[in-house]
Short mmCIF file of C-alpha atoms and ligand atoms in Angstrom, two decimals:
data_model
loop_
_atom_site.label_atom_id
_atom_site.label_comp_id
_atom_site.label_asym_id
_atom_site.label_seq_id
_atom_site.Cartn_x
_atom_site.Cartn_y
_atom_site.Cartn_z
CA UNK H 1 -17.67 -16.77 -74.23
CA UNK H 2 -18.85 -14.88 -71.23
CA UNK H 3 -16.00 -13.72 -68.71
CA UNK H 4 -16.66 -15.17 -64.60
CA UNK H 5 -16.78 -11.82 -63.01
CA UNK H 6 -16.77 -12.06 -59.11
CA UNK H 7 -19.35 -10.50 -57.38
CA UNK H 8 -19.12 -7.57 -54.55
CA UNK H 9 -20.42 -10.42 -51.67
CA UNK H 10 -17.33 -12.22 -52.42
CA UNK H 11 -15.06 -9.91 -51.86
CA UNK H 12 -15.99 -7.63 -49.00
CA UNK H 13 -18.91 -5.66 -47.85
CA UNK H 14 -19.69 -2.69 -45.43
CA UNK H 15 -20.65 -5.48 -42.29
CA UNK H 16 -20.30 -2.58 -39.80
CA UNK H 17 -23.56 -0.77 -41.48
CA UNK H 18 -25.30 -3.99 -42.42
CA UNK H 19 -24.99 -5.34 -38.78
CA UNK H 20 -26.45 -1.80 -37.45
CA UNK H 21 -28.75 -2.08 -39.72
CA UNK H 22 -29.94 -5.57 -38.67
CA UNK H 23 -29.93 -5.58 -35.25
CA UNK H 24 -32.65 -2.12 -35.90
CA UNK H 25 -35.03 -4.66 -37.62
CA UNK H 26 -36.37 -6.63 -34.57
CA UNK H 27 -37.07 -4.00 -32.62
CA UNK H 28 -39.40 -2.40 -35.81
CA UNK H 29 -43.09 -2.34 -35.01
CA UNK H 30 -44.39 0.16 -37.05
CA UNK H 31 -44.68 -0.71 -40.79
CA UNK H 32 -42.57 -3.79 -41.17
CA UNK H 33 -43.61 -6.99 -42.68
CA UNK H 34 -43.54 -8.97 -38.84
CA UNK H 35 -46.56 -6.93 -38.40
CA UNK H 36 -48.79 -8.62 -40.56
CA UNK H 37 -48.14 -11.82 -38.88
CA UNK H 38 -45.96 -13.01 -36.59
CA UNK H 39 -43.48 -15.87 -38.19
CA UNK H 40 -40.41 -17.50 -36.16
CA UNK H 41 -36.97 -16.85 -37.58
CA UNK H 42 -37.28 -13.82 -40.29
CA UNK H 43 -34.37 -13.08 -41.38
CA UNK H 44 -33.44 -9.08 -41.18
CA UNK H 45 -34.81 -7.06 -43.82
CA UNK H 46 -31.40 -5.30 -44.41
CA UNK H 47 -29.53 -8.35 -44.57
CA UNK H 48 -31.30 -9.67 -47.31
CA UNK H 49 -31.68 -6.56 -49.40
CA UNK H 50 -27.71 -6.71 -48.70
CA UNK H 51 -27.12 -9.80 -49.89
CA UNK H 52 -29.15 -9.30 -52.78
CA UNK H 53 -27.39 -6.31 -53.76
CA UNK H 54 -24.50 -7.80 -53.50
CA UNK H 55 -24.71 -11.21 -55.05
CA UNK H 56 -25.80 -9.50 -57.92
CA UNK H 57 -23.44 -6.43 -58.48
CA UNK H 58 -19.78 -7.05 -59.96
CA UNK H 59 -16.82 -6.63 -57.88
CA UNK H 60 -14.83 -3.82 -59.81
CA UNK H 61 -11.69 -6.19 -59.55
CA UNK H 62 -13.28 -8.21 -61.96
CA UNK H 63 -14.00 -5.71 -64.13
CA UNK H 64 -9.92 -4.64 -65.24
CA UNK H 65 -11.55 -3.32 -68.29
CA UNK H 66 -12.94 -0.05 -66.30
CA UNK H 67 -10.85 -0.28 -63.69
CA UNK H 68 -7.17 -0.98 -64.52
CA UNK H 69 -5.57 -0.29 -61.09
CA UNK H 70 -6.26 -1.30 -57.87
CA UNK H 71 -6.58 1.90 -57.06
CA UNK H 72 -9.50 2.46 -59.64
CA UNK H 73 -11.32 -0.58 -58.22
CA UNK H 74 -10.73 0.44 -54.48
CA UNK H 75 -12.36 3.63 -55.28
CA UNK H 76 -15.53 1.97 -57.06
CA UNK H 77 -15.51 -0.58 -54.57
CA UNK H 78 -16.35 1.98 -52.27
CA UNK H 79 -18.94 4.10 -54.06
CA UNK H 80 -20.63 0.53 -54.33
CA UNK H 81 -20.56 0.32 -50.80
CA UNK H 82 -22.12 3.86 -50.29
CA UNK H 83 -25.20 3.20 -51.95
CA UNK H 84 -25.19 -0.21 -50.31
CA UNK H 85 -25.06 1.57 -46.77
CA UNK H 86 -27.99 3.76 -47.86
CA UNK H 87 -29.76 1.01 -48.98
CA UNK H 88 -30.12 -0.79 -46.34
CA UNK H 89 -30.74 1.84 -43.61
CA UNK H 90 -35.07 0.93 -43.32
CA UNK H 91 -36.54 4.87 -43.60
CA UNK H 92 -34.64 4.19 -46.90
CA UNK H 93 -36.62 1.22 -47.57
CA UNK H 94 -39.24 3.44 -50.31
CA UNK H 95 -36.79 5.90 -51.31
CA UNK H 96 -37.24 6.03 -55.21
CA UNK H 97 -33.70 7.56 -55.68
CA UNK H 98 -31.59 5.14 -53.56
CA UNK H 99 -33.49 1.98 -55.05
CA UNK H 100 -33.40 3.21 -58.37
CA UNK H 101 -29.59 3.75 -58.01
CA UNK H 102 -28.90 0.26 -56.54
CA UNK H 103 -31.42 -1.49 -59.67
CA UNK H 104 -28.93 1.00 -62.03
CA UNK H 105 -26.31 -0.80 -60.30
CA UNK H 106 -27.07 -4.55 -60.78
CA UNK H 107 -28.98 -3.53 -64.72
CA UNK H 108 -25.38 -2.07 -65.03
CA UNK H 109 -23.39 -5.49 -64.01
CA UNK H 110 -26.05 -7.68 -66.19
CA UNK H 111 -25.66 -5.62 -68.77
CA UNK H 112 -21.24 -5.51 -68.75
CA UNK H 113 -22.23 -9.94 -68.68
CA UNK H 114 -24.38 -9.56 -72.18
CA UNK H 115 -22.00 -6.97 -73.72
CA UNK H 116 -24.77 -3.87 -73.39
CA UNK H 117 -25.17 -0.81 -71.70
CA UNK H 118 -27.60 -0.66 -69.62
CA UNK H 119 -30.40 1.88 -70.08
CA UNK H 120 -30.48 5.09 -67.53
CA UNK H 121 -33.08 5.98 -66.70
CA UNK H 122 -35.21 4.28 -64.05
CA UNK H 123 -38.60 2.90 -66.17
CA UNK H 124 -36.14 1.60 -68.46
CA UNK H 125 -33.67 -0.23 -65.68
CA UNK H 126 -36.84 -2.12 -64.07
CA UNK H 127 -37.48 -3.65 -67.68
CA UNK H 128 -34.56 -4.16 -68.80
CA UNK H 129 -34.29 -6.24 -64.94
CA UNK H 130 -37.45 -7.75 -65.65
CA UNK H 131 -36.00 -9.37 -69.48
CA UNK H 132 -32.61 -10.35 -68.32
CA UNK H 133 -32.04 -10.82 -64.95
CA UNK H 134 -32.11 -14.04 -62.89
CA UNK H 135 -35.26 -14.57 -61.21
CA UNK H 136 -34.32 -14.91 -57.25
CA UNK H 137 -35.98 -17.97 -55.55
CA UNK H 138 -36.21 -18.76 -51.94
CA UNK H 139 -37.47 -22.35 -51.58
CA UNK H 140 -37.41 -22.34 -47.62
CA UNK H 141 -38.88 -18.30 -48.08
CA UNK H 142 -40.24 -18.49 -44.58
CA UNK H 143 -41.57 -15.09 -43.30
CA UNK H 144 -40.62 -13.73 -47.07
CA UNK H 145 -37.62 -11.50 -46.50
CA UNK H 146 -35.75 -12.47 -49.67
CA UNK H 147 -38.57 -12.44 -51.76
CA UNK H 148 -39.63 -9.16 -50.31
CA UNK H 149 -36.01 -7.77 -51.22
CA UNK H 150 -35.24 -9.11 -54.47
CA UNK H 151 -38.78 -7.68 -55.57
CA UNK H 152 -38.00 -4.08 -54.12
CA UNK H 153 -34.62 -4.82 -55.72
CA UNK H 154 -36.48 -4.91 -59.05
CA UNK H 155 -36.03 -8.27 -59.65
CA UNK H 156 -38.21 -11.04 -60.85
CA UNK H 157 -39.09 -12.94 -57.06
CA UNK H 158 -40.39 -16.77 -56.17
CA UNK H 159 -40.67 -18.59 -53.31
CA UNK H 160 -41.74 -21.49 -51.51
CA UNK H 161 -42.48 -22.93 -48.45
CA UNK H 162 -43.52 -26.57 -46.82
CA UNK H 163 -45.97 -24.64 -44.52
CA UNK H 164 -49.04 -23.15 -45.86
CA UNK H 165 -48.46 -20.05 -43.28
CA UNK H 166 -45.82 -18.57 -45.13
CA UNK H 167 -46.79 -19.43 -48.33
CA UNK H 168 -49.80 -16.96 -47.24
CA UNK H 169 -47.57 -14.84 -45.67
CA UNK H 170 -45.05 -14.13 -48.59
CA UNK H 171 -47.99 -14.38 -51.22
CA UNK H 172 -50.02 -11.58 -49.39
CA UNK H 173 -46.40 -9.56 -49.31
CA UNK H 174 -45.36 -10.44 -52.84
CA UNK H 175 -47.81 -11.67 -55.30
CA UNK H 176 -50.39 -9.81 -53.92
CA UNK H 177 -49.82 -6.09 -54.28
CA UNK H 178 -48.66 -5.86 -57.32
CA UNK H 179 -51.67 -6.87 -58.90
CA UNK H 180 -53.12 -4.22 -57.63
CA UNK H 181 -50.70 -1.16 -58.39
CA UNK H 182 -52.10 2.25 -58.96
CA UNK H 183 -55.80 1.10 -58.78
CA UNK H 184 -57.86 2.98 -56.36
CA UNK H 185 -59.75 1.71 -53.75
CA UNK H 186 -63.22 0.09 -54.43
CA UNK H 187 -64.64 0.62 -50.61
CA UNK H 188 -67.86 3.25 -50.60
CA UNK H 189 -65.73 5.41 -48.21
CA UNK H 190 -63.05 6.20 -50.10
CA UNK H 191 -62.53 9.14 -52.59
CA UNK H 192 -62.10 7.85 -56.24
CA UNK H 193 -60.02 11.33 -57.02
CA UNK H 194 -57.70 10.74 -54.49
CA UNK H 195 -56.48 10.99 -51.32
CA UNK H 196 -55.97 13.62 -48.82
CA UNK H 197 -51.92 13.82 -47.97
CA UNK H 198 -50.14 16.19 -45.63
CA UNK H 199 -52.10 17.88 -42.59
CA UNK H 200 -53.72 21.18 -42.54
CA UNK H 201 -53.87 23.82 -45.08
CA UNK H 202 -50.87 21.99 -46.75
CA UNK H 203 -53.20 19.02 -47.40
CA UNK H 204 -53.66 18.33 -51.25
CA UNK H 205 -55.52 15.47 -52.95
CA UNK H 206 -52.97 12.95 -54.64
CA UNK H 207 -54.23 10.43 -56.65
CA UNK H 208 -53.99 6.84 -55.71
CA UNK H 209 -50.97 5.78 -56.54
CA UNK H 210 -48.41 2.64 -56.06
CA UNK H 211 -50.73 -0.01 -52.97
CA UNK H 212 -52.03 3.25 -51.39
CA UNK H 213 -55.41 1.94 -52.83
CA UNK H 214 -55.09 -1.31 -51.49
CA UNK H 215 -53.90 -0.03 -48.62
CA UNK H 216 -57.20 1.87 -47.99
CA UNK H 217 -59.30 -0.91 -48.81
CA UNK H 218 -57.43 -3.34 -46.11
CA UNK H 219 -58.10 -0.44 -43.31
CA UNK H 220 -61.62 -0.06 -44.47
CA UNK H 221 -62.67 -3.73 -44.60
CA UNK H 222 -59.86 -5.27 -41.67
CA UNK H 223 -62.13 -2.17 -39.53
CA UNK H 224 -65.10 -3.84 -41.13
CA UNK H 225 -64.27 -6.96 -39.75
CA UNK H 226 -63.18 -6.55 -36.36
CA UNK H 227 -66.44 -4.68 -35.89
CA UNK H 228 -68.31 -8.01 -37.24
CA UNK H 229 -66.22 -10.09 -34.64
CA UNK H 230 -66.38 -8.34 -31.85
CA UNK H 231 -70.61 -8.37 -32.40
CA UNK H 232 -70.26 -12.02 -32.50
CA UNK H 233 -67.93 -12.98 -29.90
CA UNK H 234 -66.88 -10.08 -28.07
CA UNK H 235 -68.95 -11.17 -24.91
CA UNK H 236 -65.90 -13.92 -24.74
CA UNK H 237 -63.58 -11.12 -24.27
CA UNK H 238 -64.90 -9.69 -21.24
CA UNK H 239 -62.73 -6.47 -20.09
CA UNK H 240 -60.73 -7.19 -16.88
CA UNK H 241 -61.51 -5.96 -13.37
CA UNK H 242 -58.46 -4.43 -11.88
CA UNK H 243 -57.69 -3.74 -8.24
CA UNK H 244 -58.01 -0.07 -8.03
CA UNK H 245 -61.88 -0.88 -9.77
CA UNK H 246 -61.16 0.39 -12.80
CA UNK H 247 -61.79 -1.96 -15.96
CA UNK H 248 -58.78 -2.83 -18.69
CA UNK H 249 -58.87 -5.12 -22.08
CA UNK H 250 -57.11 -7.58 -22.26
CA UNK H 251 -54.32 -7.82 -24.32
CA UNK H 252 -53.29 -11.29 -24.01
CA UNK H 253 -55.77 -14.65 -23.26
CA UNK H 254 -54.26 -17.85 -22.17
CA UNK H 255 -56.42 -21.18 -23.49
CA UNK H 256 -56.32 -24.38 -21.67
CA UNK H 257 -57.80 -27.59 -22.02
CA UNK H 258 -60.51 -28.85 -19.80
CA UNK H 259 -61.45 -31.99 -18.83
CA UNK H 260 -64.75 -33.61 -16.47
CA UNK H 261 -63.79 -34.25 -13.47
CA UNK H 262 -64.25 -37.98 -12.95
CA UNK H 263 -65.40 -37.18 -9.97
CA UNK H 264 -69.54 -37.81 -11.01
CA UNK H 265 -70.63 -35.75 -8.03
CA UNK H 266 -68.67 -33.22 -8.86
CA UNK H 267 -69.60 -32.00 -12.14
CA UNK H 268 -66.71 -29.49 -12.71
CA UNK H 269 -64.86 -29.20 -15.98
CA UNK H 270 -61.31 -29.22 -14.55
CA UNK H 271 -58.47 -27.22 -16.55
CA UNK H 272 -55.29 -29.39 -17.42
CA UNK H 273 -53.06 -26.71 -16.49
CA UNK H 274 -48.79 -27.59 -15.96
CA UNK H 275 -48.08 -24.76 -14.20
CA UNK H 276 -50.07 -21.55 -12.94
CA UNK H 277 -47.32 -19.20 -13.51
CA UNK H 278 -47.64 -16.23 -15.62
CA UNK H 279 -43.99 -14.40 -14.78
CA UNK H 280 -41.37 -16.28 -12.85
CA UNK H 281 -38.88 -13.25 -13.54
CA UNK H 282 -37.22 -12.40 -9.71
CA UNK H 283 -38.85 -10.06 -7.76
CA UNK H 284 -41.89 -9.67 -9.93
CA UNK H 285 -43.33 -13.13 -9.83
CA UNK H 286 -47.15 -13.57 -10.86
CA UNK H 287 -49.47 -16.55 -10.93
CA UNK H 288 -52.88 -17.44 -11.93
CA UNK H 289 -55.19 -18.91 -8.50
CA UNK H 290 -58.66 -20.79 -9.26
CA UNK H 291 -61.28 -19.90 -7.30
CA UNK H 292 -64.28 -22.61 -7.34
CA UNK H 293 -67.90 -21.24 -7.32
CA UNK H 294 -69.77 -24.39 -5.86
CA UNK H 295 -73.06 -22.68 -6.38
CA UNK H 296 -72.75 -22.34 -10.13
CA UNK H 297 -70.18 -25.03 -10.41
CA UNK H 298 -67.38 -22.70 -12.38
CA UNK H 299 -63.79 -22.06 -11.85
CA UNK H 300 -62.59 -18.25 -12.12
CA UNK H 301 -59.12 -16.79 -11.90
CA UNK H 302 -57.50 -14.00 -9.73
CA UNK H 303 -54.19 -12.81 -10.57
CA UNK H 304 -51.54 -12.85 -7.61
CA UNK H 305 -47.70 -11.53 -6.48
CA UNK H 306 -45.67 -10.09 -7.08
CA UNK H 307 -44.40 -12.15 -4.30
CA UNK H 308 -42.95 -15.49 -3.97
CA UNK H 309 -45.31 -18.09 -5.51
CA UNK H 310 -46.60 -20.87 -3.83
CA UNK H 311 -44.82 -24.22 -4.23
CA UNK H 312 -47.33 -26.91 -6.07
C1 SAM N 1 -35.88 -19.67 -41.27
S1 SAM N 1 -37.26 -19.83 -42.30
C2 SAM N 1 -36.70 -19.12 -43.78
C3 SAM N 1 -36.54 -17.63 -43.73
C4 SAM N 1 -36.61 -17.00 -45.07
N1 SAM N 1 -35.58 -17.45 -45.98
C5 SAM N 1 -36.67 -15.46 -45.04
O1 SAM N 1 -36.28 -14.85 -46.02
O2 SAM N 1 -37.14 -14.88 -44.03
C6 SAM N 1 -37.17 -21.57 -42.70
C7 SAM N 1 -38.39 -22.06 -43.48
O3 SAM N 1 -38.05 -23.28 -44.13
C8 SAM N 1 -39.22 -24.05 -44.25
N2 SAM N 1 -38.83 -25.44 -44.55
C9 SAM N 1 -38.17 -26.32 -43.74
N3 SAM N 1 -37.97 -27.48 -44.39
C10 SAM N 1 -38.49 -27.34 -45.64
C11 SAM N 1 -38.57 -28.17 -46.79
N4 SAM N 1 -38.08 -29.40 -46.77
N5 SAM N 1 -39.16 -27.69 -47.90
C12 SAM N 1 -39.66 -26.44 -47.91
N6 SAM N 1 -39.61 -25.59 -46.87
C13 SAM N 1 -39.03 -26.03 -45.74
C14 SAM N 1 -39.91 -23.84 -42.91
O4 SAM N 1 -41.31 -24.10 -43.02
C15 SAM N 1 -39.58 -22.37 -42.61
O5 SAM N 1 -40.66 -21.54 -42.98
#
């Protein structure tokens, strides 16, 4: 009969670095999941790689076998909670050594369950994850943050949403890339031998490796197709005229509904607008004014303020 070993989340964990951590994640723009599409409530990347970590691992003062004294378990207690602060720090997100140390970790805590060791080295550890370990399923997966972690965590990942947005989301993050590990990239600009890494004369051709082909292929073809769009509909996207008569894009377009007015001799297609604020923040308030052409019977828009706005 299998012993009920309690795990490290039950018994304490390094908040202070986790919380750090965390609160780092919103503020990422450059290479985190939120940047593939926006989704409301994500949970922190380093929270959930966290968690993982440490629903999974053994609490050494569960484990009297290896660690007789309390003073045995304090001490692995807190060599578990060094690689768990390197974990979760995000430039550590890809490091090979620090993820293959924490998979060691929970192969090591499966294996003390089934009465094995647990192989070393760090081919071995994903498999021997892969056979015996748990599968981790989100139903409510959201934006995909567990999924995301249990999978870098080496372990076997599902999810499931109600809305067909994440289920996108998480699929294009999760199910997606692996199928296309360590193939290279199949667009007509991109080198089958490799690719060109580092800058200068210390550029060398590495091979594709790991979603660096996919990767390519997305730039390539996402390029592809914002060049298609913008020859279809870019003329809707007009640049904007600003004061000093120089010309901006635009990086943000507010839609409204429009309506004819029932006004027959009018003829205008009226917006259904509930306010014609765009900033109501003190001192730097902005609104939206429509200015009727009677001639060619349209409505444009000037930007005003920062000054007081009018009351409506
Ligand atoms: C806060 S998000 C989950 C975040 C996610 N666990 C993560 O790792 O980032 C909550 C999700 O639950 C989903 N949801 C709510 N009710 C549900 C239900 N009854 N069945 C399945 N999904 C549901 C919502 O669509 C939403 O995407």
């Amino acid at each position: 009969m299998s012993t009920h070993r309690k795990k490290l989340i039950e018994v304490s964990l390094p908040l202070e670095t986790i919380n750090r951590e965390s609160a780092k994640d919103a503020s990422l723009t450059h290479g985190h999941p939120s940047t593939l599409h926006r989704y409301w409530a994500r949970r922190p990347l380093a929270a959930c790689r966290a968690v993982i970590f440490a629903s999974m691992v053994d609490d050494p003062g569960s484990c009297e076998d290896e660690f007789p004294t309390e003073s045995d378990q304090g001490a692995e207690r807190n060599r578990l909670h060094g690689i768990l602060r390197q974990l979760v720090v995000w430039k550590n997100s890809n490091d090979e050594n620090i993820l293959a140390a924490a998979r060691y970790e929970i192969a090591r805590s499966i294996a003390r369950h089934r009465g094995e060791t647990a192989p070393a080295e760090p081919d071995a550890v994903l498999r021997y994850l892969g056979e015996h370990c748990p599968a981790v399923y989100d139903p409510f997966c959201g934006g995909g943050s567990i999924s995301l972690e249990a999978q870098r965590l080496g372990l076997l990942a599902r999810g499931s949403d109600l809305n067909p947005l994440p289920v996108l989301i998480t699929k294009a993050m999760i199910e997606l890339p692996p199928q296309f590990h360590n193939q290279k990239p199949v667009n007509p600009d991109a080198d089958p031998l490799g690719m060109f890494a580092g800058t200068g004369k210390h550029a060398e051709r590495v091979s594709w490796k790991g979603t660096s082909g996919l990767a390519n292929d997305i730039r390539y073809y996402g390029a592809w197709m914002r060049e298609e769009a913008y020859k279809r509909i870019g003329h809707l996207y007009p640049d904007v005229q600003l004061p000093d008569g120089t010309s901006a894009t635009v990086v943000a377009w507010l839609w409204t509904r429009t309506v004819p007015c029932i006004n027959p001799a009018c003829g205008l297609h009226k917006p259904l607008m509930t306010t014609f604020h765009l900033c109501k923040k003190k001192g730097n308030e902005h609104w939206v004014k429509p200015v009727v052409n009677r001639e060619l019977n349209t409505i444009s828009w000037v930007v005003k303020g920062p000054s007081p706005p009018p009351s409506q």
